[in-house]
Coordinates of C-alpha atoms in Angstrom, one line a residue:
M173 CA 14.9 90.8 -15.5
R174 CA 11.8 91.3 -17.2
Y175 CA 11.0 94.4 -14.5
F176 CA 14.2 95.6 -13.7
K177 CA 13.9 98.5 -16.3
Y178 CA 10.8 99.7 -14.4
I179 CA 12.6 99.3 -10.9
L180 CA 15.5 101.4 -12.5
C181 CA 13.3 103.9 -13.6
L182 CA 11.7 104.5 -10.0
T183 CA 14.9 104.3 -8.5
L184 CA 16.0 107.2 -10.5
T185 CA 13.0 108.9 -10.0
L186 CA 13.7 108.8 -6.3
L187 CA 17.1 109.7 -6.1
L188 CA 16.1 113.1 -8.4
A189 CA 14.4 114.2 -5.1
F190 CA 17.3 113.8 -2.9
P191 CA 19.2 116.9 -3.8
A192 CA 16.5 118.7 -2.2
M193 CA 16.1 116.7 0.9
A194 CA 19.9 117.4 1.5
S195 CA 19.4 121.2 0.8
D196 CA 16.7 121.4 3.2
A197 CA 19.3 119.2 5.9
G198 CA 21.6 122.3 5.8
G199 CA 24.7 120.5 6.4
G200 CA 23.5 119.1 9.9
K201 CA 20.8 116.4 11.4
P202 CA 17.6 117.5 9.2
N203 CA 14.2 118.5 10.7
A204 CA 12.5 115.2 9.3
S205 CA 8.8 116.6 10.3
A206 CA 9.8 119.9 8.6
I207 CA 10.8 119.0 5.5
V208 CA 7.8 116.4 4.9
L209 CA 5.4 119.4 6.1
G210 CA 7.1 121.6 3.6
H211 CA 7.1 119.6 0.8
I212 CA 3.3 118.5 1.3
K213 CA 1.8 122.3 2.5
D214 CA 1.4 124.6 0.0
S215 CA 3.5 127.4 -1.0
Y216 CA 3.8 130.8 -3.2
E217 CA 6.9 129.3 -5.1
W218 CA 8.1 125.9 -6.5
H219 CA 10.9 124.8 -4.8
V220 CA 12.5 122.2 -7.5
T221 CA 16.3 121.4 -6.3
D222 CA 19.5 122.8 -5.0
I223 CA 22.8 122.8 -7.0
G224 CA 25.4 123.8 -4.3
E225 CA 24.1 126.9 -2.8
K226 CA 22.4 127.8 -6.0
H227 CA 18.0 127.2 -5.2
I228 CA 16.3 126.4 -8.3
I229 CA 12.6 127.5 -7.7
I230 CA 10.3 128.4 -9.9
N231 CA 8.3 131.9 -8.8
L232 CA 4.8 131.9 -9.4
P233 CA 2.6 135.0 -9.3
V234 CA 1.0 136.9 -6.1
I235 CA -2.3 138.3 -6.8
V236 CA -3.5 139.9 -3.4
K237 CA -6.0 142.9 -2.5
S238 CA -4.7 144.7 0.4
S239 CA -5.6 148.0 1.9
T240 CA -3.8 149.4 -0.5
G241 CA -5.5 147.9 -3.5
W242 CA -4.8 145.5 -5.7
H243 CA -1.0 144.0 -6.2
V244 CA 0.3 141.8 -8.7
F245 CA 3.9 140.4 -8.4
S246 CA 6.3 137.7 -8.4
S247 CA 7.1 135.6 -5.0
A248 CA 10.8 136.6 -6.2
K249 CA 9.9 139.7 -4.2
F250 CA 9.8 138.1 -1.0
T251 CA 12.7 137.6 0.6
E252 CA 14.2 134.4 1.2
E253 CA 15.0 133.9 4.6
A254 CA 12.7 135.0 7.7
D255 CA 13.3 137.8 10.0
A256 CA 13.6 137.7 13.7
N257 CA 10.0 138.2 14.1
G258 CA 9.0 135.4 11.4
Y259 CA 8.6 137.3 8.1
R260 CA 9.9 136.9 4.8
K261 CA 9.3 140.6 3.8
G262 CA 7.8 141.5 0.3
P263 CA 6.3 144.8 -1.3
F264 CA 3.6 146.9 -0.5
N265 CA 3.7 145.8 3.5
L266 CA 3.4 142.2 2.7
A267 CA 5.0 139.7 3.8
I268 CA 4.8 136.1 4.3
A269 CA 4.2 134.8 7.6
T270 CA 6.6 131.6 9.0
K271 CA 5.4 131.3 12.0
G272 CA 2.2 132.1 14.4
A273 CA -1.6 131.7 13.4
H274 CA -1.3 132.4 9.4
A275 CA 2.1 130.5 9.1
G276 CA 2.6 130.3 5.2
K277 CA 0.1 132.7 4.6
I278 CA 0.8 136.0 2.7
V279 CA -0.4 139.1 5.4
E280 CA 0.0 142.6 5.5
L281 CA 1.9 144.1 8.3
N282 CA 0.1 147.3 9.8
G283 CA 2.9 148.4 12.7
K284 CA 2.6 144.7 14.6
T285 CA -0.8 143.4 13.6
E286 CA -1.3 140.9 10.9
V287 CA -3.9 141.5 8.3
V288 CA -4.9 138.7 6.0
P289 CA -5.8 140.5 2.3
F290 CA -7.8 139.0 -0.2
D291 CA -5.4 136.5 -1.5
I292 CA -6.0 134.7 -5.3
S293 CA -2.4 133.9 -5.9
I294 CA -1.1 131.3 -8.1
T295 CA 0.4 129.1 -5.7
K296 CA 2.1 125.3 -6.1
T297 CA -1.2 123.7 -5.4
V298 CA -2.8 125.8 -8.2
A299 CA -0.6 125.8 -10.6
C300 CA -0.2 121.8 -10.4
L301 CA -4.3 121.9 -10.7
F302 CA -4.1 123.7 -14.2
I303 CA -1.5 121.7 -15.2
D304 CA -2.9 118.7 -14.3
A305 CA -6.5 119.8 -16.2
I306 CA -4.6 120.4 -19.1
I307 CA -2.9 117.1 -19.2
L308 CA -6.4 115.6 -19.0
L309 CA -8.1 117.6 -21.8
L310 CA -5.6 116.0 -23.3
I311 CA -5.8 112.8 -22.2
I312 CA -9.8 113.1 -23.1
L313 CA -9.5 115.0 -26.5
V314 CA -7.0 112.4 -27.9
P315 CA -9.0 109.7 -28.0
A316 CA -12.1 111.9 -29.1
R317 CA -10.2 112.9 -32.0
W318 CA -9.7 108.9 -33.4
Y319 CA -13.2 108.3 -32.6
R320 CA -14.2 111.6 -34.9
N321 CA -13.9 109.9 -38.1
R322 CA -14.5 106.2 -37.2
K323 CA -17.7 104.1 -37.2
P324 CA -18.9 101.6 -35.0
E325 CA -17.7 98.3 -36.8
D326 CA -14.2 99.7 -37.4
K327 CA -11.4 97.6 -35.7
A328 CA -11.0 98.5 -31.9
P329 CA -8.4 101.1 -31.0
G330 CA -5.0 100.1 -29.8
G331 CA -2.2 102.2 -27.4
F332 CA -3.0 104.9 -25.7
T333 CA -6.7 105.4 -26.9
G334 CA -7.4 101.5 -26.7
L335 CA -6.3 102.3 -23.0
I336 CA -8.5 105.4 -22.5
E337 CA -11.5 103.2 -23.9
M338 CA -11.0 100.3 -21.5
L339 CA -11.0 102.6 -18.2
V340 CA -13.8 104.3 -19.6
S341 CA -16.1 101.0 -20.4
W342 CA -14.9 99.7 -17.1
V343 CA -15.9 102.7 -15.1
E344 CA -19.4 103.0 -16.7
D345 CA -20.1 99.2 -16.8
N346 CA -18.7 98.4 -13.0
I347 CA -19.0 101.6 -10.9
I348 CA -21.7 104.1 -12.6
K349 CA -24.2 101.6 -14.0
V350 CA -24.1 99.7 -10.6
G351 CA -24.1 102.1 -8.2
V352 CA -26.7 105.0 -10.2
G353 CA -28.9 102.1 -11.6
E354 CA -31.7 102.9 -14.2
G355 CA -30.8 106.5 -15.7
Y356 CA -27.1 106.0 -14.9
E357 CA -26.4 108.2 -18.5
K358 CA -26.9 111.3 -17.5
Y359 CA -24.6 111.4 -14.6
S360 CA -21.7 109.5 -16.4
P361 CA -19.8 112.7 -17.5
Y362 CA -19.7 113.8 -13.9
L363 CA -18.7 110.6 -12.8
L364 CA -16.2 109.6 -15.2
T365 CA -14.6 113.2 -15.0
C366 CA -14.3 112.6 -11.2
F367 CA -12.3 109.6 -11.8
F368 CA -9.9 110.6 -14.4
F369 CA -9.5 113.7 -12.7
I370 CA -8.7 112.3 -9.1
F371 CA -6.8 109.3 -11.0
T372 CA -4.8 112.2 -13.1
C373 CA -3.8 114.5 -10.2
N374 CA -3.3 111.2 -7.9
L375 CA -0.4 110.1 -10.8
M376 CA 1.0 113.5 -11.0
G377 CA 1.7 114.1 -7.4
V378 CA 3.7 110.8 -7.3
V379 CA 6.2 112.5 -9.8
P380 CA 8.6 114.5 -7.6
F381 CA 9.8 116.9 -10.1
P382 CA 7.6 119.8 -12.2
P383 CA 4.9 119.3 -13.9
G384 CA 4.4 117.1 -11.1
G385 CA 5.1 116.9 -7.4
G386 CA 2.0 118.8 -6.5
N387 CA 0.0 117.2 -3.6
V388 CA -3.2 118.3 -5.1
T389 CA -5.7 115.5 -3.9
G390 CA -4.1 115.7 -0.3
N391 CA -5.3 119.5 -0.4
I392 CA -8.8 119.4 1.5
A393 CA -9.4 122.5 -0.1
I394 CA -9.9 120.4 -3.3
T395 CA -11.3 117.1 -1.8
F396 CA -14.2 119.7 -0.2
F397 CA -14.8 120.8 -3.4
L398 CA -15.4 117.4 -4.8
A399 CA -17.4 116.3 -2.0
L400 CA -19.3 119.6 -2.5
C401 CA -20.0 118.5 -6.0
T402 CA -21.5 115.2 -5.0
F403 CA -23.6 116.2 -2.4
L404 CA -25.5 118.7 -4.4
I405 CA -25.9 116.4 -7.4
T406 CA -27.3 113.8 -4.4
Q407 CA -29.8 116.0 -2.9
F408 CA -31.0 117.7 -6.3
S409 CA -31.3 114.0 -7.7
G410 CA -33.3 112.6 -4.6
T411 CA -36.7 111.7 -5.4
K412 CA -39.9 111.9 -2.7
H413 CA -39.1 108.5 -1.3
Y414 CA -36.0 109.8 -0.4
W415 CA -36.9 112.7 1.7
K416 CA -40.0 110.7 3.1
D417 CA -37.3 107.8 4.4
I418 CA -35.2 111.1 6.0
F419 CA -38.2 113.3 7.7
W420 CA -40.9 110.4 7.9
P421 CA -39.2 107.3 8.2
D422 CA -41.4 103.7 8.5
V423 CA -40.6 103.6 12.4
P424 CA -42.8 103.4 15.3
M425 CA -44.7 106.7 16.0
A426 CA -42.8 107.3 19.5
L427 CA -39.5 107.5 17.2
K428 CA -41.4 110.3 15.1
A429 CA -42.7 111.8 17.5
F430 CA -39.4 112.0 19.7
P431 CA -37.2 112.6 16.4
L432 CA -34.0 111.0 16.7
I433 CA -34.4 108.6 13.8
P434 CA -35.2 111.9 11.2
V435 CA -32.1 113.9 13.1
I436 CA -29.6 111.2 12.5
E437 CA -30.7 110.4 8.5
F438 CA -30.6 114.3 8.3
V439 CA -27.0 114.4 10.0
G440 CA -26.2 111.5 7.7
I441 CA -26.7 113.7 4.5
F442 CA -23.5 115.5 5.3
T443 CA -21.4 112.8 7.0
K444 CA -21.5 111.0 3.9
P445 CA -20.0 113.8 1.6
F446 CA -17.8 114.7 4.7
A447 CA -16.0 111.0 4.8
L448 CA -15.4 111.3 0.9
M449 CA -13.7 114.3 1.7
I450 CA -11.7 113.2 4.4
R451 CA -10.9 109.7 2.7
L452 CA -9.5 111.2 -0.1
F453 CA -7.3 113.8 1.2
A454 CA -6.1 111.6 4.1
N455 CA -4.9 108.9 2.2
M456 CA -3.2 110.8 -0.4
M457 CA -1.5 113.4 2.0
A458 CA -0.5 110.2 4.3
G459 CA 0.9 108.6 1.3
H460 CA 3.1 111.3 0.4
A461 CA 4.4 112.1 4.0
I462 CA 5.6 108.0 4.6
A463 CA 7.5 108.4 1.1
L464 CA 9.3 111.3 2.3
S465 CA 9.9 110.3 5.7
L466 CA 11.5 107.1 4.7
T467 CA 13.7 109.4 2.3
C468 CA 14.5 111.2 5.2
I469 CA 16.2 108.2 7.0
I470 CA 19.3 108.6 4.6
F471 CA 20.1 111.9 5.8
I472 CA 19.3 111.1 9.7
V473 CA 21.6 108.4 9.7
A474 CA 24.4 110.0 7.4
T475 CA 26.3 111.3 10.8
M476 CA 26.0 107.9 12.4
G477 CA 28.9 105.5 10.9
I478 CA 29.5 104.3 7.5
G479 CA 28.2 101.1 8.3
I480 CA 24.8 102.0 9.6
A481 CA 24.4 105.1 6.9
L482 CA 25.2 102.3 4.1
G483 CA 22.8 99.5 5.3
M484 CA 20.0 102.0 6.3
S485 CA 20.3 104.1 3.5
A486 CA 19.8 100.8 1.3
M487 CA 16.9 99.8 3.5
S488 CA 15.4 103.4 2.9
V489 CA 15.7 103.2 -0.7
V490 CA 14.2 99.6 -0.8
L491 CA 11.3 100.9 1.3
S492 CA 11.1 104.0 -0.8
I493 CA 10.4 102.3 -4.1
F494 CA 8.0 99.9 -2.7
M495 CA 5.8 102.8 -1.0
M496 CA 6.3 104.4 -4.3
C497 CA 4.6 100.9 -5.8
L498 CA 2.1 101.0 -3.4
E499 CA 1.3 104.6 -4.0
L500 CA 0.4 104.0 -7.7
L501 CA -1.9 101.1 -6.7
V502 CA -3.5 103.8 -3.7
C503 CA -3.8 106.6 -6.8
F504 CA -6.2 104.1 -8.8
I505 CA -7.8 102.9 -5.8
Q506 CA -8.6 106.0 -4.4
S507 CA -9.9 107.5 -7.9
M508 CA -12.1 104.4 -8.1
V509 CA -13.4 104.5 -4.7
F510 CA -14.6 108.2 -4.8
T511 CA -16.2 107.3 -7.9
M512 CA -18.0 104.2 -6.6
L513 CA -19.4 106.1 -3.2
S514 CA -20.5 109.1 -5.4
A515 CA -22.5 106.8 -7.4
I516 CA -23.6 104.9 -5.0
F517 CA -24.9 107.9 -2.9
I518 CA -26.7 109.2 -6.1
G519 CA -28.1 106.0 -6.7
L520 CA -29.8 106.1 -3.1
A521 CA -31.3 109.1 -3.8
R522 CA -33.0 108.3 -6.8
A523 CA -34.1 105.0 -5.3
K524 CA -37.7 104.2 -5.7
E525 CA -40.5 102.9 -2.9

């Protein structure tokens, strides 16, 4: 009974996502792949759930520059259903393509030609990113305010502030200091930001309703930017010995004349951050996809008889709860792994001969 309330909370949280799943089924056999992709892909509106025939949607601002200039309007201006050509029509000859090379993107329709405008719209992922950033600021500023009027000899904090202090100390002592080595202090702000930002985004992505539910770290553009930051800091922190080992390594002269090793080392500069980007993106996106796929089982077997439906639905709920618990662990592990590898890459670039 000790963990019953936690299991109950997870079950209720999971059940809150069911109405949206059922609405996608449209009264017939659901398309599991369309449901999963629809929930993990970015979009110009934030679909919450359906109540009967009514769609509960948070419309987001669209900001685009087309051939007729800048346009700012609500995503509610687009039609709900696509026409025969696969376009959700909107104002100013703009539409959201639902199929083809630009599926899911805003395009400008010039006759039969699609032109992609300059698009800086606040999509679901961007909105979630702003929310996660605000939450992250509160996570850091609340403990900072507590410390403002405290002295080193005062009693250690408890509660939320104590939890954040414990996490900061653990990351600092066991990841940053070990990975970077001497002079780690100037890299701590960046690496701590990476850890808490990824951890916050991961946790908020597990929550299936606003303000959570955004697949931020499952978006390759986000992981690309994080990996790019690590790449730039690593290269600018490189010592003479680091660059010497890349372009003039201590290998036989034949391997230097035929620059196999330097080429491999040079390619390695880019493969390391690339691996960071793909690892975080793939793990988080796969976790969301698996959890949603297990939920879809309920609606897929709904027409197979009461016995099969009840049995498979019960199994689906149990497996979904298990995946939710596993996702919580993955949220922490992925933020730790990204921070740890970033610290190691920086530390290797700063190594002395």
